[in-house]
Coordinates of C-alpha atoms and ligand atoms in Angstrom, one line a residue:
M1 CA 38.5 29.0 -24.5
P2 CA 36.3 26.1 -25.5
Y3 CA 32.9 26.3 -23.9
P4 CA 31.8 24.7 -21.6
I5 CA 34.5 22.7 -19.7
Y6 CA 31.8 20.6 -18.0
R7 CA 29.5 19.0 -20.5
P8 CA 26.9 16.9 -18.7
R9 CA 26.0 15.1 -21.9
R10 CA 29.3 13.2 -21.8
L11 CA 27.9 10.9 -19.2
R12 CA 24.6 10.5 -21.0
E13 CA 25.9 9.4 -24.3
S14 CA 26.2 5.6 -23.9
P15 CA 23.7 3.2 -22.3
L16 CA 26.5 1.7 -20.3
L17 CA 27.6 5.0 -18.8
R18 CA 24.0 5.9 -18.0
R19 CA 23.6 2.7 -16.2
M20 CA 26.8 3.3 -14.1
V21 CA 25.9 6.8 -13.0
R22 CA 22.3 6.1 -12.3
E23 CA 21.4 7.4 -8.8
T24 CA 18.2 5.4 -8.1
T25 CA 17.5 1.7 -8.5
L26 CA 14.2 -0.1 -8.6
G27 CA 14.2 -3.7 -7.7
V28 CA 11.6 -6.4 -7.2
D29 CA 12.6 -6.5 -3.5
D30 CA 11.1 -3.0 -3.1
L31 CA 7.6 -4.1 -4.1
I32 CA 4.6 -5.0 -2.1
Y33 CA 1.6 -6.4 -3.9
P34 CA -1.9 -5.4 -2.6
V35 CA -4.6 -8.1 -3.0
F36 CA -8.3 -8.5 -2.2
A37 CA -9.8 -11.6 -0.7
V38 CA -13.6 -12.5 -0.8
H39 CA -15.6 -15.4 0.5
G40 CA -16.5 -18.3 -1.8
R41 CA -14.7 -20.6 -4.2
G42 CA -13.5 -20.2 -7.7
V43 CA -14.1 -16.4 -7.6
R44 CA -12.0 -14.2 -9.8
E45 CA -14.0 -11.0 -10.0
P46 CA -12.7 -8.1 -12.1
I47 CA -12.9 -4.6 -10.7
A48 CA -14.1 -2.2 -13.4
P49 CA -12.0 0.9 -12.6
M50 CA -8.9 -1.3 -12.0
P51 CA -8.4 -3.4 -15.1
G52 CA -6.1 -6.3 -14.3
V53 CA -7.0 -6.3 -10.6
F54 CA -9.4 -8.9 -9.2
R55 CA -11.2 -9.9 -6.1
F56 CA -10.2 -13.5 -5.4
S57 CA -11.7 -16.2 -3.3
I58 CA -9.0 -17.9 -1.1
D59 CA -8.4 -20.8 -3.5
E60 CA -7.8 -18.4 -6.4
L61 CA -5.9 -16.0 -4.3
V62 CA -3.3 -18.7 -3.4
K63 CA -2.7 -19.2 -7.1
E64 CA -2.3 -15.5 -7.8
I65 CA 0.1 -15.1 -4.9
K66 CA 2.1 -18.1 -5.9
D67 CA 2.6 -16.5 -9.2
A68 CA 3.7 -13.2 -7.7
A69 CA 6.1 -15.0 -5.3
G70 CA 7.5 -16.9 -8.2
M71 CA 8.4 -13.6 -9.9
G72 CA 10.4 -12.6 -6.8
I73 CA 7.8 -10.3 -5.1
P74 CA 8.6 -10.6 -1.4
A75 CA 5.4 -9.4 0.2
I76 CA 1.6 -8.9 -0.2
L77 CA -0.7 -6.4 1.6
L78 CA -3.9 -8.3 2.2
F79 CA -7.4 -6.7 2.2
G80 CA -10.7 -8.5 2.9
V81 CA -14.2 -8.1 1.7
P82 CA -16.5 -9.5 4.4
A83 CA -19.7 -11.5 4.0
S84 CA -21.7 -9.1 6.1
K85 CA -21.2 -5.7 7.7
D86 CA -22.4 -4.3 11.0
P87 CA -21.9 -1.0 12.9
R88 CA -18.8 -2.3 14.8
G89 CA -17.2 -4.2 11.9
S90 CA -17.1 -7.4 13.8
E91 CA -15.8 -9.6 10.9
A92 CA -12.6 -7.5 11.0
Y93 CA -11.7 -9.2 14.3
A94 CA -13.5 -12.5 13.9
D95 CA -11.3 -15.6 14.1
D96 CA -13.0 -17.0 10.9
G97 CA -13.1 -13.6 9.2
I98 CA -12.1 -13.4 5.5
V99 CA -8.6 -12.0 6.2
Q100 CA -7.9 -14.4 9.1
Q101 CA -8.9 -17.4 6.8
A102 CA -6.8 -16.0 3.9
V103 CA -3.7 -15.5 6.1
R104 CA -3.9 -19.1 7.3
A105 CA -4.2 -20.4 3.8
V106 CA -1.5 -18.3 2.3
K107 CA 1.0 -18.9 5.1
E108 CA 0.4 -22.6 4.8
R109 CA 0.8 -22.8 1.1
I110 CA 3.4 -20.1 0.5
P111 CA 5.4 -19.9 3.8
D112 CA 8.3 -17.9 2.3
L113 CA 6.1 -14.9 1.4
L114 CA 5.7 -12.0 3.8
V115 CA 2.0 -11.4 4.6
I116 CA 1.1 -7.9 5.7
T117 CA -2.5 -7.3 6.7
D118 CA -4.4 -4.0 6.5
V119 CA -5.8 -3.0 9.8
C120 CA -9.0 -1.0 9.4
L121 CA -12.8 -1.2 9.9
C122 CA -14.2 0.6 6.8
Q123 CA -14.7 -2.6 4.7
Y124 CA -16.5 -4.2 7.6
T125 CA -18.7 -1.4 9.0
S126 CA -22.3 -0.9 7.7
H127 CA -21.6 2.9 7.7
G128 CA -18.3 2.5 5.9
H129 CA -16.2 4.6 8.3
C130 CA -12.8 3.5 9.6
G131 CA -14.0 3.8 13.2
V132 CA -17.0 3.5 15.6
V133 CA -19.8 6.0 14.9
E134 CA -21.7 7.6 17.8
E135 CA -24.2 10.4 17.2
G136 CA -23.0 10.8 13.6
R137 CA -19.4 11.3 14.6
I138 CA -16.4 9.0 14.3
K139 CA -15.2 8.3 17.9
N140 CA -11.5 7.9 18.3
D141 CA -10.8 5.9 21.5
P142 CA -13.5 3.2 21.1
S143 CA -12.2 2.7 17.6
V144 CA -8.7 2.2 18.8
D145 CA -9.8 -0.6 21.1
L146 CA -11.4 -2.4 18.2
L147 CA -8.4 -1.8 15.9
A148 CA -6.1 -3.4 18.4
R149 CA -8.4 -6.4 18.4
V150 CA -8.3 -6.5 14.6
A151 CA -4.5 -6.5 14.6
L152 CA -4.2 -9.1 17.3
S153 CA -6.6 -11.5 15.5
Q154 CA -4.7 -11.1 12.2
V155 CA -1.3 -11.8 13.9
E156 CA -2.9 -14.8 15.7
A157 CA -3.9 -16.1 12.3
G158 CA -0.3 -15.8 11.2
A159 CA 0.2 -12.4 9.7
D160 CA 3.9 -11.4 9.6
M161 CA 3.2 -7.6 9.9
V162 CA 0.2 -5.4 10.5
A163 CA -0.5 -2.1 8.7
P164 CA -3.1 0.2 10.4
S165 CA -4.7 2.4 7.8
D166 CA -7.5 4.0 9.9
M167 CA -5.8 7.2 10.9
M168 CA -7.2 7.2 14.5
D169 CA -5.0 8.9 17.1
G170 CA -3.0 6.6 19.2
R171 CA -3.7 3.4 17.3
V172 CA -0.1 2.4 16.7
G173 CA 0.7 2.5 20.5
A174 CA -2.4 0.6 21.3
I175 CA -1.7 -2.1 18.7
R176 CA 2.0 -2.4 19.9
E177 CA 0.8 -2.9 23.4
A178 CA -1.8 -5.5 22.5
L179 CA 0.7 -7.4 20.4
D180 CA 3.4 -7.3 23.1
E181 CA 1.0 -8.4 25.8
A182 CA 0.0 -11.4 23.7
G183 CA 3.7 -12.3 23.2
Y184 CA 4.1 -10.9 19.7
Q185 CA 6.9 -8.5 20.5
E186 CA 8.7 -9.4 17.3
T187 CA 5.8 -8.6 14.9
P188 CA 6.5 -5.3 13.2
I189 CA 4.0 -2.5 12.5
M190 CA 3.9 -0.6 9.2
A191 CA 1.9 2.5 10.0
Y192 CA -0.1 4.4 7.4
S193 CA 1.3 7.5 9.1
A194 CA 0.6 10.2 6.6
K195 CA -2.6 9.1 4.9
Y196 CA -4.3 11.9 3.1
A197 CA -8.1 12.4 2.6
S198 CA -7.6 11.7 -1.1
S199 CA -10.0 11.3 -4.0
F200 CA -7.4 8.9 -5.6
Y201 CA -8.9 6.1 -3.4
G202 CA -12.1 6.0 -5.5
P203 CA -11.4 2.8 -7.4
F204 CA -10.3 1.0 -4.2
R205 CA -13.6 1.8 -2.5
E206 CA -15.4 0.1 -5.3
A207 CA -13.0 -2.9 -5.0
A208 CA -13.4 -3.2 -1.2
E209 CA -16.9 -1.9 -1.0
S210 CA -15.7 0.5 1.6
A211 CA -17.1 3.9 0.6
P212 CA -18.5 5.9 3.6
Q213 CA -22.3 5.8 3.7
F214 CA -22.5 9.4 5.0
G215 CA -20.0 12.3 5.1
D216 CA -16.3 11.7 4.2
R217 CA -13.0 10.8 5.9
R218 CA -11.8 14.4 6.3
S219 CA -12.2 14.3 10.1
Y220 CA -9.5 11.6 10.4
Q221 CA -7.4 11.6 7.2
L222 CA -4.9 14.4 6.4
D223 CA -5.8 17.5 4.5
P224 CA -4.0 17.3 1.1
A225 CA -2.8 20.9 1.6
N226 CA -0.7 20.0 4.7
A227 CA 2.9 18.7 4.8
L228 CA 4.1 19.8 8.3
E229 CA 1.1 18.0 9.8
A230 CA 2.3 14.9 8.0
L231 CA 5.7 15.1 9.7
R232 CA 3.9 15.5 13.1
E233 CA 1.9 12.4 12.3
V234 CA 5.0 10.4 11.4
G235 CA 6.7 11.6 14.6
L236 CA 3.8 10.3 16.7
D237 CA 3.8 6.9 15.0
V238 CA 7.6 6.6 15.5
D239 CA 7.2 7.4 19.2
E240 CA 4.4 4.9 19.5
G241 CA 6.6 2.1 18.0
A242 CA 6.0 2.1 14.2
D243 CA 8.8 0.1 12.5
I244 CA 8.0 1.3 8.9
V245 CA 6.1 4.5 8.2
M246 CA 4.0 5.2 5.1
V247 CA 3.0 8.1 2.9
K248 CA -0.2 7.6 0.9
P249 CA -0.9 8.3 -2.0
A250 CA 2.5 8.4 -3.6
L251 CA 2.8 10.3 -6.9
P252 CA 0.9 13.5 -5.9
Y253 CA 2.8 13.5 -2.5
L254 CA 6.4 13.0 -3.6
D255 CA 7.4 16.1 -1.6
V256 CA 6.0 14.6 1.6
I257 CA 7.9 11.3 0.9
A258 CA 11.1 13.3 0.5
R259 CA 10.6 15.3 3.7
V260 CA 9.7 12.2 5.8
K261 CA 12.8 10.4 4.5
Q262 CA 15.0 13.3 5.3
E263 CA 13.6 14.0 8.7
F264 CA 13.2 10.5 10.0
G265 CA 15.5 8.2 8.0
L266 CA 13.3 5.3 8.9
P267 CA 12.3 2.6 6.5
L268 CA 9.6 4.3 4.4
A269 CA 6.8 2.9 2.3
A270 CA 4.8 4.7 -0.3
Y271 CA 1.4 3.5 -1.4
S272 CA 0.8 4.1 -5.0
V273 CA -3.0 4.0 -4.8
S274 CA -5.9 2.7 -6.9
G275 CA -6.5 6.1 -8.6
E276 CA -2.8 6.3 -9.7
Y277 CA -3.1 2.8 -11.1
A278 CA -6.4 3.7 -12.9
M279 CA -4.9 6.8 -14.5
I280 CA -1.9 4.9 -15.9
R281 CA -4.0 2.0 -17.1
A282 CA -6.7 4.1 -18.7
A283 CA -4.3 6.3 -20.6
G284 CA -2.3 3.2 -21.6
R285 CA -5.5 1.5 -22.9
L286 CA -6.4 4.6 -25.0
G287 CA -2.9 4.6 -26.4
W288 CA -2.3 8.1 -24.9
L289 CA 0.7 7.0 -22.9
D290 CA 3.4 4.3 -23.3
E291 CA 2.2 2.3 -20.4
E292 CA 5.3 0.2 -19.8
R293 CA 7.6 3.2 -19.7
V294 CA 5.3 5.2 -17.5
V295 CA 5.1 2.4 -15.1
M296 CA 8.9 2.2 -14.7
E297 CA 9.2 6.0 -14.6
S298 CA 6.6 6.4 -11.9
L299 CA 8.0 3.7 -9.7
T300 CA 11.5 5.1 -10.1
A301 CA 10.3 8.6 -9.2
I302 CA 8.7 7.3 -6.0
R303 CA 12.0 5.6 -5.1
R304 CA 14.0 8.7 -6.0
A305 CA 11.8 10.8 -3.7
G306 CA 12.9 8.6 -0.8
A307 CA 10.6 5.6 -0.6
D308 CA 12.3 2.3 0.3
L309 CA 9.2 0.2 -0.4
I310 CA 6.4 0.7 -2.9
I311 CA 2.9 -0.7 -2.4
T312 CA 1.6 -1.0 -6.0
Y313 CA -1.1 -2.9 -8.0
L314 CA 1.6 -2.8 -10.7
A315 CA 3.9 -5.1 -8.8
K316 CA 3.6 -8.0 -11.1
E317 CA 3.9 -5.9 -14.2
A318 CA 7.0 -4.1 -12.8
A319 CA 8.6 -7.4 -11.8
R320 CA 8.1 -8.6 -15.4
L321 CA 9.6 -5.4 -16.8
L322 CA 12.6 -5.5 -14.4
E323 CA 13.3 -9.1 -15.4
R324 CA 13.3 -8.0 -19.1
Q325 CA 15.6 -5.1 -18.3
R326 CA 18.0 -7.4 -16.5
F327 CA 18.5 -9.4 -19.7
G328 CA 18.8 -6.2 -21.7
T329 CA 15.9 -6.8 -24.0
G330 CA 13.8 -3.8 -23.3
L331 CA 13.2 -0.3 -21.9
Ligands
PBG1 C1 -8.9 1.6 4.2 C2 -8.0 1.8 3.0 C3 -8.2 2.6 1.9 C4 -7.1 2.4 1.0 C5 -6.2 1.5 1.7 N1 -6.8 1.2 2.9 C6 -9.3 3.5 1.5 C7 -9.8 4.6 2.2 O1 -9.1 5.1 3.2 O2 -10.9 5.1 1.9 C8 -6.9 3.0 -0.3 C9 -6.0 2.2 -1.2 C10 -6.1 2.6 -2.7 O3 -6.8 3.5 -3.1 O4 -5.5 1.9 -3.5 N2 -8.9 2.6 5.2

C-alpha cells in the first residue's frame, strides 16, 4: 500500500493551485485608514514611535486622503488633536472643533470617501481620561451625555459613520437615540465594543496627546485576561443598536475576533493598533523581519480570524502591495 493516500502537499505545489484553494482573501475594500488632524496650515508632523505616520493640518490631510482614496482605500477613521484642553473636553463637541472642520473639508473635497469619526474625550480633556472626572473617578452617565453630543456634532459636520471608543456603559444606545432624534436614523455606528486596556496604545497616545494624567484606563477598558466579558460587551452594543462591532487591539486578540464573529455574525472590524504598527516597522527598519511579507501575513491573519474590516496605519502600504500582487510581480 502506498502511503499516504491523501498528500496535502499536492495542492501546495504550484502557485496557481495555492491561489485557487486559498481560504482567506485580503482586499483594499477591507481597509480603513486612521488619520490625525491638527490645527494650522502646512503641518506635516512626524510621530516618533510611528515612522510613516503624521499629524496633518487640514490642507495637508486632504492631500494625504486623496492619495489614499486614489489607491482604492474606501474609508478613513478620523482623530483630532485640539488647540486646547479642558476638564469636559469641550472642543470634542464644538462646531468649529478640529474634527468638525476636518470632516467638512474632506467631505467637500473627496465626497466619495467614507469618513468615520472617533467619538471620545481623551484627546480633549485636560486629565486625559475618556470621560468626565469627579472626585478622582471617571463618571459614567455624565460622560455618556457628552459623548452623544460629540457624535451628533460630528454627524452634523458631515461624518458618514461614528465610532465610539470611550468604553462607557450605555453610550451606543445614547448615541443612537441622539442621532435618531436629530433625524440621522440612517447614520451607522461602529462600536469599539471589545476594547482592551492595552499597552499597545502607547504610540497613539503620543500621536494624539491623549495619555491619562493620573491613573490608567482599567476602570473602563477590558481586562486583557477576559474573553467572555468581551462577548458580553459586544452583546450589549448589538442590543443598543451597533451596526458594526470592533475588537481592539487585533493581533494579540485573534481568539476574541474569532469568537465574536462566530457568536454574532455581525460585520466585524479589528483595530490593528499603534503598538502593532510600531513593532512591525521597528523590526523592519532593523532588518530583523521582512516587513512587506509580515504586513501581508498579519493582515491576512486578522481576516482569517474573522474580521471583515481592518483599521490599520498600514492601509496605504497594504494597498500598494495588493496592487503589486494583482499584477503578479511580487509576494
Ligand atoms: C481613544 C483611542 C485610543 C486609541 C483609539 N482611540 C487610545 C486609548 O484608548 O488610550 C488607540 C489606537 C491605537 O493605539 O492605534 N480612546
